[in-house]
C-alpha cells in the first residue's frame, strides 16, 4: 500500500508542476480567483449606488404639466423636481435611452378637478425597460398621496372629518434581519466562486488527459509498471488541488475586496468574514474533487485538447444552470436541493450568508453525492486507460 501511495504521490507532483507551468492555467487562476472578488464588489457597489442616486433624485417627468398647477403645487411641496418629458418619450422608453416613467396630464385636468369629477392620469413606462418599470412604483405612491390629499380637502369642505372614511391603515413591518437583506444583495457571490472553481479545474483536467494524448506523452506514461489507478489518482489529485487552490483564492478575494465598496449602505450590510470564507471553501472541497473527476472522464476519450474543450462545455453548462433552480423556485429551498451537485453548494453558501447554522443533515448529502460522482468518474477513467483505444 505504501508503494502505491508513493507512486501516486510521484504522479501527483509531476502533474501539479506541469499544471502550474501552463500559462493558461495560471492566467485562469489569476483572473477567476484573485481579481474576481474585488471586481464583483466594485460592480455591485456601483449598481447599488446608482439605484440609490436615482431614488434620491426625486425627479418626475411630466408631459404637459402646465395643465395641472394643483398637481405641480403638491409635487413641489413633496420636494420633488418636475421636468418636462421629451416629445418622443415613448420612442426613448422603448429604446431604453430614457430611464424614468412619464406622467401624462390631460388638458382638462383642472376643469375636471374643479367639478369634482375623476381625472385620469396616464403613467407611461416600458416593462422591458427595467429602470422605468422600477421607477413607476415611486411615482404611483406620489400620485396616491395627491389623491388622498384632494379627497381629504373635499370632505373637509363638506364638514366631514376625513378620519371617518379612513377605516384602516397599513403599517409595514419587515421581518428580514440585516444578514438576510445582505444575503439578497450578495446572492451572486456563491455562483461566482462556484464557477471560478469549475473553470480553474477545467484547463488542468483537459491538459492532463486529452492534452497529453494530443502531445503523444500519455502512451509512454502508460508503459510504466505502475497500475492505472495510481496514474488516475495522481492526475486527479493534481487537478483537484488546482480546483481547491482556486476555491481558497476566490473565497478569500472578497475579504480585501470589501475595502473597495463605495456605497456606505452596502458596506454596512456586507457580512463576509473569515468564517464565511472558510465555510465557502469547506463546501466547495467535495465539489472541486467531483468536477475534476468528471472533467477527466469527459476528456479522456478525446484525441485533442480542442475536442475536449467542446465536450467539457456540457459539464460547465450543467454546473452553471443547476443553481438557477433556486431562482425559479418561489417556495423556498427544498430538501432535495442539497442532493444536486452545484445547486446544493450554492444553497448552503447562501445559508451561510444569511447567518444560518449548517448541521450534519445539510452537509452530508452534497458530500455523499460528490464522493459517488468522483468514484464513478475515476473508475471510468481507469477503465478507459486499460482499454486498447489508447494503445
mmCIF file of N, CA, C and O in Angstrom, residues 1 3 5 24 32-33 40 44 72 87 98 114 162 166 185 204 212-213 248 278 300 310 325 387 389:
data_model
loop_
_atom_site.group_PDB
_atom_site.id
_atom_site.type_symbol
_atom_site.label_atom_id
_atom_site.label_comp_id
_atom_site.label_asym_id
_atom_site.label_seq_id
_atom_site.Cartn_x
_atom_site.Cartn_y
_atom_site.Cartn_z
ATOM 1 N N UNK A 1 0.822 -1.201 0.000
ATOM 2 C CA UNK A 1 0.000 0.000 0.000
ATOM 3 C C UNK A 1 0.865 1.263 0.000
ATOM 4 O O UNK A 1 0.572 2.242 -0.677
ATOM 5 N N UNK A 3 3.800 1.546 -1.243
ATOM 6 C CA UNK A 3 4.392 1.714 -2.563
ATOM 7 C C UNK A 3 3.419 2.350 -3.533
ATOM 8 O O UNK A 3 3.806 3.193 -4.356
ATOM 9 N N UNK A 5 0.917 4.365 -2.732
ATOM 10 C CA UNK A 5 0.766 5.762 -2.356
ATOM 11 C C UNK A 5 1.964 6.589 -2.790
ATOM 12 O O UNK A 5 1.820 7.735 -3.232
ATOM 13 N N UNK A 24 -1.964 29.046 -19.466
ATOM 14 C CA UNK A 24 -3.422 29.153 -19.473
ATOM 15 C C UNK A 24 -3.995 28.907 -18.085
ATOM 16 O O UNK A 24 -4.918 29.598 -17.641
ATOM 17 N N UNK A 32 -9.803 34.390 -12.541
ATOM 18 C CA UNK A 32 -11.042 33.843 -11.980
ATOM 19 C C UNK A 32 -11.076 33.842 -10.464
ATOM 20 O O UNK A 32 -12.140 33.687 -9.883
ATOM 21 N N UNK A 33 -9.958 33.991 -9.817
ATOM 22 C CA UNK A 33 -9.969 33.913 -8.353
ATOM 23 C C UNK A 33 -9.448 35.175 -7.692
ATOM 24 O O UNK A 33 -10.139 35.806 -6.886
ATOM 25 N N UNK A 40 -16.132 42.021 -8.668
ATOM 26 C CA UNK A 40 -17.561 41.822 -8.418
ATOM 27 C C UNK A 40 -18.079 42.836 -7.411
ATOM 28 O O UNK A 40 -19.158 43.427 -7.586
ATOM 29 N N UNK A 44 -20.915 45.631 -7.987
ATOM 30 C CA UNK A 44 -22.103 45.609 -7.144
ATOM 31 C C UNK A 44 -22.274 46.934 -6.411
ATOM 32 O O UNK A 44 -23.389 47.456 -6.298
ATOM 33 N N UNK A 72 -48.830 70.328 -9.701
ATOM 34 C CA UNK A 72 -47.480 70.876 -9.585
ATOM 35 C C UNK A 72 -47.204 71.349 -8.163
ATOM 36 O O UNK A 72 -46.149 71.092 -7.588
ATOM 37 N N UNK A 87 -40.489 65.172 -26.238
ATOM 38 C CA UNK A 87 -41.627 64.942 -27.127
ATOM 39 C C UNK A 87 -41.705 63.490 -27.584
ATOM 40 O O UNK A 87 -42.798 62.937 -27.746
ATOM 41 N N UNK A 98 -34.312 56.368 -22.152
ATOM 42 C CA UNK A 98 -34.979 57.114 -21.083
ATOM 43 C C UNK A 98 -35.284 56.145 -19.964
ATOM 44 O O UNK A 98 -35.954 55.121 -20.166
ATOM 45 N N UNK A 114 -61.980 70.752 -10.616
ATOM 46 C CA UNK A 114 -62.859 71.757 -10.004
ATOM 47 C C UNK A 114 -64.305 71.274 -9.953
ATOM 48 O O UNK A 114 -65.053 71.610 -9.017
ATOM 49 N N UNK A 162 -62.134 63.634 7.694
ATOM 50 C CA UNK A 162 -61.505 62.602 6.854
ATOM 51 C C UNK A 162 -61.279 61.285 7.576
ATOM 52 O O UNK A 162 -61.269 60.225 6.957
ATOM 53 N N UNK A 166 -61.529 56.818 6.702
ATOM 54 C CA UNK A 166 -60.281 56.038 6.733
ATOM 55 C C UNK A 166 -60.434 54.953 7.797
ATOM 56 O O UNK A 166 -60.067 55.132 8.957
ATOM 57 N N UNK A 185 -28.483 40.858 -1.471
ATOM 58 C CA UNK A 185 -27.569 41.622 -2.320
ATOM 59 C C UNK A 185 -26.378 40.781 -2.754
ATOM 60 O O UNK A 185 -25.839 40.972 -3.843
ATOM 61 N N UNK A 204 -6.710 22.328 -16.333
ATOM 62 C CA UNK A 204 -5.825 21.291 -15.787
ATOM 63 C C UNK A 204 -6.353 19.900 -16.101
ATOM 64 O O UNK A 204 -5.584 18.985 -16.448
ATOM 65 N N UNK A 212 -2.307 15.560 -23.010
ATOM 66 C CA UNK A 212 -1.186 14.613 -23.083
ATOM 67 C C UNK A 212 -1.379 13.630 -24.226
ATOM 68 O O UNK A 212 -0.416 13.218 -24.878
ATOM 69 N N UNK A 213 -2.605 13.262 -24.481
ATOM 70 C CA UNK A 213 -2.858 12.337 -25.584
ATOM 71 C C UNK A 213 -2.520 13.009 -26.920
ATOM 72 O O UNK A 213 -1.959 12.379 -27.818
ATOM 73 N N UNK A 248 -9.966 28.444 -2.597
ATOM 74 C CA UNK A 248 -9.426 29.220 -1.476
ATOM 75 C C UNK A 248 -9.183 30.668 -1.894
ATOM 76 O O UNK A 248 -9.571 31.617 -1.188
ATOM 77 N N UNK A 278 -14.120 30.591 5.096
ATOM 78 C CA UNK A 278 -13.788 29.210 5.436
ATOM 79 C C UNK A 278 -14.924 28.254 5.138
ATOM 80 O O UNK A 278 -14.702 27.126 4.666
ATOM 81 N N UNK A 300 -11.080 12.111 -21.365
ATOM 82 C CA UNK A 300 -10.138 11.006 -21.543
ATOM 83 C C UNK A 300 -10.284 10.334 -22.910
ATOM 84 O O UNK A 300 -9.328 9.775 -23.448
ATOM 85 N N UNK A 310 -14.705 21.250 -26.305
ATOM 86 C CA UNK A 310 -16.090 21.204 -26.792
ATOM 87 C C UNK A 310 -16.931 20.228 -25.971
ATOM 88 O O UNK A 310 -18.091 20.510 -25.649
ATOM 89 N N UNK A 325 -32.159 26.714 -10.492
ATOM 90 C CA UNK A 325 -33.366 26.066 -9.970
ATOM 91 C C UNK A 325 -33.903 26.831 -8.769
ATOM 92 O O UNK A 325 -35.119 27.030 -8.624
ATOM 93 N N UNK A 387 -8.129 0.215 -21.679
ATOM 94 C CA UNK A 387 -8.678 -0.262 -22.946
ATOM 95 C C UNK A 387 -7.645 -0.162 -24.051
ATOM 96 O O UNK A 387 -6.646 0.552 -23.965
ATOM 97 N N UNK A 389 -8.022 1.362 -26.729
ATOM 98 C CA UNK A 389 -8.184 2.571 -27.522
ATOM 99 C C UNK A 389 -6.988 3.494 -27.415
ATOM 100 O O UNK A 389 -6.710 4.271 -28.326
#
